[in-house]
CSV table of C-alpha atoms in Angstrom, one decimal:
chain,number,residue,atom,x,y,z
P,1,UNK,CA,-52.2,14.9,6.7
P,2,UNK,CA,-51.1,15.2,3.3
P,3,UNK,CA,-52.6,12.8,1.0
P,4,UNK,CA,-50.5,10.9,-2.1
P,5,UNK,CA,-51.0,11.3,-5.3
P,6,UNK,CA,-50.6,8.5,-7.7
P,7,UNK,CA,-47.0,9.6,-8.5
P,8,UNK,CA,-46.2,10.3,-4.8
P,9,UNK,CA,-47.1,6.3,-4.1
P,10,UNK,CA,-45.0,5.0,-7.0
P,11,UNK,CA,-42.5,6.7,-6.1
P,12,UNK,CA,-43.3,6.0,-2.3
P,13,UNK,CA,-43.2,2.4,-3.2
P,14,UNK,CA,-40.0,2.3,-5.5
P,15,UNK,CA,-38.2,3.8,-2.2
P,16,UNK,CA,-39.5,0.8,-0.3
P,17,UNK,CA,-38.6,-1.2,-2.5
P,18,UNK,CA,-35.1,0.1,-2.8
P,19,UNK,CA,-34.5,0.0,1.0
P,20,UNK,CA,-36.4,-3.5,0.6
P,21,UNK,CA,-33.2,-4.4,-1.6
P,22,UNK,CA,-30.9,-2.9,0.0
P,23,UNK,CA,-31.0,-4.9,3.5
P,24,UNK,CA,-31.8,-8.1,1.4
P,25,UNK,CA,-28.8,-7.5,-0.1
P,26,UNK,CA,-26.7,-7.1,3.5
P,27,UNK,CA,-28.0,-9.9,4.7
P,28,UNK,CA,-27.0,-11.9,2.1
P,29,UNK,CA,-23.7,-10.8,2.6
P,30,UNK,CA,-23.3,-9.0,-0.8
P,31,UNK,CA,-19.6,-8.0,-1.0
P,32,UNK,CA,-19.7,-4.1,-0.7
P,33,UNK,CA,-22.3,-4.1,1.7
P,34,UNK,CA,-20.0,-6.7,3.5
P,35,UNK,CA,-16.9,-4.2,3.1
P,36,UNK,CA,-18.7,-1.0,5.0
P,37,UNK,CA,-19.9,-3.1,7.6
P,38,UNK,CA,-16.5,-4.5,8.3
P,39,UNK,CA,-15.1,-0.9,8.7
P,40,UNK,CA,-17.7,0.0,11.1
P,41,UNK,CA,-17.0,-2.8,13.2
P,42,UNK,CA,-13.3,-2.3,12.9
P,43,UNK,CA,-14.0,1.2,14.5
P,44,UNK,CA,-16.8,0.2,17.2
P,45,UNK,CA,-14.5,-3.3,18.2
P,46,UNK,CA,-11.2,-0.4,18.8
P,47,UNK,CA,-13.2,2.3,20.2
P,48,UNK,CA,-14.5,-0.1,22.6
P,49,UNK,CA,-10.7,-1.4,23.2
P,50,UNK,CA,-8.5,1.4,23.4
P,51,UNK,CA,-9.4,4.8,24.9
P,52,UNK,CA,-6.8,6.4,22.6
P,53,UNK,CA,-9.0,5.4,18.9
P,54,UNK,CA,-11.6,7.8,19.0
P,55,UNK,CA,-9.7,10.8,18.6
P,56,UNK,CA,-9.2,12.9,15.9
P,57,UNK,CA,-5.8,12.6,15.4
P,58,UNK,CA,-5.5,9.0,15.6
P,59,UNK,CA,-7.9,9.3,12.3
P,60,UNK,CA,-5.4,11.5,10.7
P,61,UNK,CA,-2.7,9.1,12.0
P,62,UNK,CA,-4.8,6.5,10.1
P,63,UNK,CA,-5.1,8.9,7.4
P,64,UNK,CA,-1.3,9.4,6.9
P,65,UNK,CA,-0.4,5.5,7.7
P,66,UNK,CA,-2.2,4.7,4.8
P,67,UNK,CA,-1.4,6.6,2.3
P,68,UNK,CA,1.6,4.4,0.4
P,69,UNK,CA,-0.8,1.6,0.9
P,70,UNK,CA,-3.8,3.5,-0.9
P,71,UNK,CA,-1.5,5.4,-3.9
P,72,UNK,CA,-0.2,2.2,-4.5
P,73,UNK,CA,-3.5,0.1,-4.3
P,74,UNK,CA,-5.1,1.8,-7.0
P,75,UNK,CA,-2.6,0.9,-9.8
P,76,UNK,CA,-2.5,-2.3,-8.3
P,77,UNK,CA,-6.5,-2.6,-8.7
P,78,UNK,CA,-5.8,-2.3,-12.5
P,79,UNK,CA,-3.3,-5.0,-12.1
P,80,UNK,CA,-5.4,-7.7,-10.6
P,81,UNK,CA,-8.6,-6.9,-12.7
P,82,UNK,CA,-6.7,-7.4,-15.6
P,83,UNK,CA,-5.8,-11.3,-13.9
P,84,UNK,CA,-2.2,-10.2,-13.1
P,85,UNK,CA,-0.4,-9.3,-9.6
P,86,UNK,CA,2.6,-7.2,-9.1
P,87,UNK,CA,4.9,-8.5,-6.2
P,88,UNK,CA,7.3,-6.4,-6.5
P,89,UNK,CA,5.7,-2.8,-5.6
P,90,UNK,CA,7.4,-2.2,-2.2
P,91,UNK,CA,10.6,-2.9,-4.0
P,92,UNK,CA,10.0,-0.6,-6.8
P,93,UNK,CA,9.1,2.0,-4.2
P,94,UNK,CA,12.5,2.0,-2.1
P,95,UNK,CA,14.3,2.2,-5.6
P,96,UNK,CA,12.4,5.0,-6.7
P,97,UNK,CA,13.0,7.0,-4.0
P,98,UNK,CA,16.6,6.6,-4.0
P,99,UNK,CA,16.6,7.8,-7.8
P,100,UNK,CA,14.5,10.8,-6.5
P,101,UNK,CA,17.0,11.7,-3.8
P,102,UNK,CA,20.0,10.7,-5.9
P,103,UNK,CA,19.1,12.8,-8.7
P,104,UNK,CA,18.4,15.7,-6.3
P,105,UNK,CA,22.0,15.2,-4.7
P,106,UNK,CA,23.7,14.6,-7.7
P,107,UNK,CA,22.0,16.1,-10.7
P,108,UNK,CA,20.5,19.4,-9.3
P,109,UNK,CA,19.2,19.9,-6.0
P,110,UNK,CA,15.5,20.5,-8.0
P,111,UNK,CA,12.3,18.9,-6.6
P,112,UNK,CA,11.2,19.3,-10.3
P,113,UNK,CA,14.3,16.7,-11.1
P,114,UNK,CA,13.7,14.5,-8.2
P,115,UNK,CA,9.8,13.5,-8.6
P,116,UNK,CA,10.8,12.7,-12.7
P,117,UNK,CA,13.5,10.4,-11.3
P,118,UNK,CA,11.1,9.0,-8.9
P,119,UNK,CA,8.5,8.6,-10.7
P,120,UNK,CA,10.0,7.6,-14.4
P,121,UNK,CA,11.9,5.0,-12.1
P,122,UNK,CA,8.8,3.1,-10.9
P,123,UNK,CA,7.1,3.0,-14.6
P,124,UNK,CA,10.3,2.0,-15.7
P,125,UNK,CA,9.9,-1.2,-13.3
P,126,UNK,CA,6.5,-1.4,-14.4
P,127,UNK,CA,7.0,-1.3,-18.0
P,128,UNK,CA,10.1,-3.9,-17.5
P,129,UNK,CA,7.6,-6.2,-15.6
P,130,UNK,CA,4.7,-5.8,-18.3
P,131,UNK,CA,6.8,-6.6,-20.8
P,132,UNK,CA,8.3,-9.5,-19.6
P,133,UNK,CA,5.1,-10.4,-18.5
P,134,UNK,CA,3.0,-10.4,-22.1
P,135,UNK,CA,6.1,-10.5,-24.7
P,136,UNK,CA,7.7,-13.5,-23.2
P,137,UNK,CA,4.5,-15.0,-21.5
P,138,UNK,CA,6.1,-15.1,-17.8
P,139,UNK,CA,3.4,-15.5,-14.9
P,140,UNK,CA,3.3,-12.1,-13.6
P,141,UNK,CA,4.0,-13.8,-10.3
P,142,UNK,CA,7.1,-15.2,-11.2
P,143,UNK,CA,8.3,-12.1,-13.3
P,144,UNK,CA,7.8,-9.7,-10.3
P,145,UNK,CA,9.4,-12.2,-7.8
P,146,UNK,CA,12.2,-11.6,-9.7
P,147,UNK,CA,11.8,-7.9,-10.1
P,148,UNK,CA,11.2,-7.6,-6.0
P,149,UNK,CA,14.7,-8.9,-5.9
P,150,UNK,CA,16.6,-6.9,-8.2
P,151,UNK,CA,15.0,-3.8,-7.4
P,152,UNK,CA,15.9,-4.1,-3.8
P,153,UNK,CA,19.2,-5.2,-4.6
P,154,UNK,CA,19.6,-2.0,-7.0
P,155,UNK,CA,18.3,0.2,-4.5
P,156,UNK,CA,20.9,-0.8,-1.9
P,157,UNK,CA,23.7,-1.5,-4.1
P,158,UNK,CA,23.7,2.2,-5.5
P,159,UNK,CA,24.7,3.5,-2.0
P,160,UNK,CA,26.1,0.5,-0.4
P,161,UNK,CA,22.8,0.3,2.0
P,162,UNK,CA,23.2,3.8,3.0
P,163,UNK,CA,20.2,6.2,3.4
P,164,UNK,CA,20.8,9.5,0.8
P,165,UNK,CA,19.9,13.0,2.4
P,166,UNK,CA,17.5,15.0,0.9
P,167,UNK,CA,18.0,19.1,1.8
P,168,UNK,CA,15.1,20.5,-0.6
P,169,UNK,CA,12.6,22.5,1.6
P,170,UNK,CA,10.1,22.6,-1.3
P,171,UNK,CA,9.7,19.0,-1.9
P,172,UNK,CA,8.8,18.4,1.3
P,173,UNK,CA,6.7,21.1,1.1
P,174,UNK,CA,4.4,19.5,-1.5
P,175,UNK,CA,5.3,15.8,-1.3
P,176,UNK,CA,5.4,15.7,2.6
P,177,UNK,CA,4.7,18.3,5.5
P,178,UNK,CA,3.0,20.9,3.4
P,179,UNK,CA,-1.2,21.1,3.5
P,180,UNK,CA,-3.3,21.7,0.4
P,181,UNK,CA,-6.9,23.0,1.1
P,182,UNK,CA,-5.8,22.4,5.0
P,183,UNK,CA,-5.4,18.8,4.0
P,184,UNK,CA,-1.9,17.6,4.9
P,185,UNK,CA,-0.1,16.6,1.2
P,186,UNK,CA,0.4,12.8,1.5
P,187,UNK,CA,-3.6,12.6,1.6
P,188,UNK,CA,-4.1,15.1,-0.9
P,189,UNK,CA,-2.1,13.1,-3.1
P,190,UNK,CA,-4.0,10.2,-2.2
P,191,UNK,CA,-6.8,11.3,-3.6
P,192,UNK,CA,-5.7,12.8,-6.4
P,193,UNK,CA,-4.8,9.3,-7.1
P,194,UNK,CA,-7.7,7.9,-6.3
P,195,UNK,CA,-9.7,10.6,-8.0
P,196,UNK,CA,-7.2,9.6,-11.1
P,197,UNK,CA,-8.3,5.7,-10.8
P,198,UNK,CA,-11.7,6.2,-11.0
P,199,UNK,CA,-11.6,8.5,-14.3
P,200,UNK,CA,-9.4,5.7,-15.7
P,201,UNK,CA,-11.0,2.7,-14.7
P,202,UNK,CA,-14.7,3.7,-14.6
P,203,UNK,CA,-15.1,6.4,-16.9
P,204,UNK,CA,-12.5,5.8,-20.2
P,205,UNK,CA,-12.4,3.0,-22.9
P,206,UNK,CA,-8.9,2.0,-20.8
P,207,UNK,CA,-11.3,1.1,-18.2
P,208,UNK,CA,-13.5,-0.9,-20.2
P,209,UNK,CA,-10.7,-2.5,-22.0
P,210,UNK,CA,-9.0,-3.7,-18.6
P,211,UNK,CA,-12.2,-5.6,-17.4
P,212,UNK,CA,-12.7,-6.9,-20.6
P,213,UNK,CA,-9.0,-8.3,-21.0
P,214,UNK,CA,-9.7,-9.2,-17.0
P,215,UNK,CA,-13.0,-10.9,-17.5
P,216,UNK,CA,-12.3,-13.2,-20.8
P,217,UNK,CA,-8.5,-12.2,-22.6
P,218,UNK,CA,-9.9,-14.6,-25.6
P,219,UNK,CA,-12.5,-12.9,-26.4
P,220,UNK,CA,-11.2,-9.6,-25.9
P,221,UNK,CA,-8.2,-10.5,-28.1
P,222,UNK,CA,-10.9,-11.0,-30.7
P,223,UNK,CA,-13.3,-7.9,-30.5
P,224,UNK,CA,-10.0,-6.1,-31.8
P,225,UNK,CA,-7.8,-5.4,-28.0
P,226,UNK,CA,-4.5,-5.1,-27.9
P,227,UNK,CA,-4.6,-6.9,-24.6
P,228,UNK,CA,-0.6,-7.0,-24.5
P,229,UNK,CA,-0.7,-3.1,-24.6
P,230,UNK,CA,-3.2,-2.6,-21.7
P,231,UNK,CA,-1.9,-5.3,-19.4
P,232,UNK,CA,1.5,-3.7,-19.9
P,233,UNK,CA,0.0,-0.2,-19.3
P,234,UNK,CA,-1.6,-1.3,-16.0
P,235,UNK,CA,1.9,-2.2,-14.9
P,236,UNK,CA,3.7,0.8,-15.6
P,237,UNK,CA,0.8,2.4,-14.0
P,238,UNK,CA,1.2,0.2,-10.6
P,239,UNK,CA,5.2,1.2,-11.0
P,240,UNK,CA,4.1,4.8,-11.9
P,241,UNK,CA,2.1,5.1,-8.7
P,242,UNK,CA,4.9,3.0,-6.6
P,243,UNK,CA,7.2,6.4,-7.4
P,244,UNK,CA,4.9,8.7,-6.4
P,245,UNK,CA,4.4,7.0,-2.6
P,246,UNK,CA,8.2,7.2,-2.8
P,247,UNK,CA,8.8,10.5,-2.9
P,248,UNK,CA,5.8,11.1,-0.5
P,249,UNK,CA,7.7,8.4,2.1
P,250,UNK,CA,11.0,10.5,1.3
P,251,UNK,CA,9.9,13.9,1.9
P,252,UNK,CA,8.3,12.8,5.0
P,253,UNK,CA,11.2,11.3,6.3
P,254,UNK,CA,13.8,13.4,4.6
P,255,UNK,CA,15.7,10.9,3.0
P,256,UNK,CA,15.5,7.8,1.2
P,257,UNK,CA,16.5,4.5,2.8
P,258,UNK,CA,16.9,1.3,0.4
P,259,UNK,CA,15.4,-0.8,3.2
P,260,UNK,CA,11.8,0.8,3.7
P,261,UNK,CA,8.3,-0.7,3.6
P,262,UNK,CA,9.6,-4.2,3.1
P,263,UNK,CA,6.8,-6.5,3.3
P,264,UNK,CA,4.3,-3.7,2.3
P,265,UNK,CA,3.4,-5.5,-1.0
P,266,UNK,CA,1.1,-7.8,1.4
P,267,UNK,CA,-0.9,-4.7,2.5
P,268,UNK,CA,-1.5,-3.4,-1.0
P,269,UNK,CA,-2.9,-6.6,-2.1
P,270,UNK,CA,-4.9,-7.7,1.2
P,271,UNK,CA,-6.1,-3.3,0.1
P,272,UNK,CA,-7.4,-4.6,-3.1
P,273,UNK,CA,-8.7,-8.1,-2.5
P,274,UNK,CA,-10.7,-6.4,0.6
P,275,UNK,CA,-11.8,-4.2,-1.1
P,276,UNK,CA,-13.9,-6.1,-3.8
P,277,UNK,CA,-11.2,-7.5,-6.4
P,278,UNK,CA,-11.5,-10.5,-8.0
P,279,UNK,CA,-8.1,-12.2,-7.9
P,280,UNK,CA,-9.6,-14.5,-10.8
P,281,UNK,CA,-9.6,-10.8,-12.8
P,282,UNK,CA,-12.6,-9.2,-14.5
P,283,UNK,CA,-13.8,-7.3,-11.0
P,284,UNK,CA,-13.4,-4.5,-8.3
P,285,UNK,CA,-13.7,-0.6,-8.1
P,286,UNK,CA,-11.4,2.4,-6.7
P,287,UNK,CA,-13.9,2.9,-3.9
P,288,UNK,CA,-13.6,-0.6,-2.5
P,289,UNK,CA,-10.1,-0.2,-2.6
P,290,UNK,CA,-10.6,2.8,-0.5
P,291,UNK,CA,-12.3,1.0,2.2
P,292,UNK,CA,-9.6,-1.6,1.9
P,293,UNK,CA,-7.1,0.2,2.6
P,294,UNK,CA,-9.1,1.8,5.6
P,295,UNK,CA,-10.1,-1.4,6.8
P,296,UNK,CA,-5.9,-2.3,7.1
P,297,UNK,CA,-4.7,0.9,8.3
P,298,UNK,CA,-7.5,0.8,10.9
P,299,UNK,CA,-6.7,-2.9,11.4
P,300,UNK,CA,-2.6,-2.0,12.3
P,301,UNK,CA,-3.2,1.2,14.1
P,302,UNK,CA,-5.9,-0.8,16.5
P,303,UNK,CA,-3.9,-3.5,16.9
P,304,UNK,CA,-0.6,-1.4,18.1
P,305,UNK,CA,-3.0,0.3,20.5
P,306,UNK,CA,-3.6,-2.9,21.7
P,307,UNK,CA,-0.4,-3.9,21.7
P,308,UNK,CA,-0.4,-6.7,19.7
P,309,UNK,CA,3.1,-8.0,18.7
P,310,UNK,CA,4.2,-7.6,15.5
P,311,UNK,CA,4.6,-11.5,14.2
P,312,UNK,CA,0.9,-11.3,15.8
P,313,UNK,CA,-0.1,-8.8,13.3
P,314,UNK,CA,1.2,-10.4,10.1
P,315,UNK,CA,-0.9,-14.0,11.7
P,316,UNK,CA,-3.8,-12.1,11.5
P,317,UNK,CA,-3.5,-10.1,8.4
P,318,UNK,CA,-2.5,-13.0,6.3
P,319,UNK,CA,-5.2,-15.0,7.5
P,320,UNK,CA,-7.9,-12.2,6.7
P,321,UNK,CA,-6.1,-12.4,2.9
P,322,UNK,CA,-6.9,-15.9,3.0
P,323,UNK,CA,-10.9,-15.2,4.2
P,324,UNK,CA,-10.9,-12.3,1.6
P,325,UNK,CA,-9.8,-14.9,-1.1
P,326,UNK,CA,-12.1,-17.7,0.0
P,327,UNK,CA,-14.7,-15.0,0.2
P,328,UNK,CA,-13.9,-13.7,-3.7
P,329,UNK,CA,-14.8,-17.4,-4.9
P,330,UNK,CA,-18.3,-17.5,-3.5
């Protein structure tokens, strides 16, 4: 038997007393610890249920379901840490990817054209609902009511509620069906933005600035923050990322429909708030958000395997919001 020297049993005992930590922490129901374990439930509770879960293409199934909820969660983490909320992101997405496929049927029949027509579309929204928002001192919730409303009703006014057609091969290629590193697109880009969010919020001064504007906007306003500036930046980014799930839904589906994803600003915010944010700003991380929006793509696919009805589904999703919420006060 090896015998340990004194460095060995210091770090021997810092080991022990990380793991020592660790489960003190899970038992006291410390929020990411909280978060995994609710995921691995999820999975046992539905592999358990359904014999059609535990397979590997109902995890890519999960994989692709997800993806407009993640893209869009991430800008919305920004959003929320910086005490705001952004209703109006399903909206924004069904307008942007009628620009997209209007452009591409009426401009030029270029995927280049049609992702800067999607995507300037939804940080056009955004900017519209940061400004409002900080210039004219609107609740965010009452300014992106209003722009869930009017971006909906652009979005079918434009083509009289009619889907548009979309005929480019390539941008569904690399928006939709094609695979990068044999990972189909739509998660690939789902990383990417994910990979984007947490550069952004955990490792630049934007970062910094948006929990600081999140955490106390008085005191940030006076260490020198334009805290108009980033608020507004996190909602063009929201709006920004709301474009890009458009033209991923679009390619997939090989048009663009004004009446898509209606109700989907509930998943994106149940994403966040699961996943760690603070609706009282100031906290959350990109990899909670992650696991939040797991945790509901896992939670919808399970319960359609069960065969749970619909207005079922939206009973039980709201009222995990609500736990998520009470939970966020403790």
């Amino acid at each position: 038997m090896t015998e340990l020297t004194a460095p060995n049993v210091v770090a021997s005992s810092t080991r022990t007393d990380r793991r020592r930590k660790l489960l003190q922490n899970m038992l006291r129901g410390e929020r990411p610890y909280m978060l995994y374990i609710a995921f691995v439930v999820l999975l046992v509770v539905f592999s358990l249920s359904s014999p059609w879960f535990l397979s590997l293409d109902n995890f890519l199934n999960i994989g692709r379901q997800t993806t407009l909820v993640s893209i869009i969660a991430v800008g919305m983490t920004f959003v929320i840490i910086a005490r705001q909320i952004d209703l109006s992101v399903a909206s924004t997405l069904a307008l942007s990817g009628m620009a997209a496929a209007l452009a591409m049927s009426q401009i030029s029949n270029s995927w280049i054209v049609g992702a800067i027509a999607g995507l300037g579309t939804g940080a056009l929204v955004g900017l519209l609902n940061g400004i409002l928002t900080t210039q004219l001192s609107i609740p965010s919730f009452l300014v992106t009511l209003g722009s869930l409303s009017m971006a909906r009703g652009l979005a079918m006014m434009v083509t009289n509620t009619k889907p548009v057609i979309i005929t480019n091969e390539t941008y569904f290629a690399i928006f939709g069906e094609g695979t990068f590193l044999g990972i189909p697109v739509p998660i690939a880009w789902t990383l990417v933005a994910m990979i984007v969010g947490i550069l952004l919020l955990h490792y630049n001064v934007f970062g910094r600035r948006i929990y600081a504007v999140g955490g106390n906007p008085t005191a940030a306003l006076y260490s020198g923050i334009n805290t108009k500036w980033v608020t507004t930046a996190a909602f063009v980014l929201t709006g920004a990322l709301a474009g890009l799930a458009a033209l991923v839904l679009s390619a997939r589906s090989h048009a663009a429909r004004p009446d898509v994803v209606q109700g989907m600003e509930l998943d994106v915010i149940a994403a966040v708030i699961l996943g760690g944010c603070s609706l009282f700003g100031g906290r959350g991380y990109i990899l909670g958000t992650l696991f939040g929006s797991l945790i509901i793509g896992t939670l919808n696919n399970g319960l359609v395997l069960l065969g749970v009805s619909s207005p079922m589904q939206l009973v039980i999703k709201g009222a995990i919001i609500v736990a998520a919420v009470a939970f966020t006060k403790r």
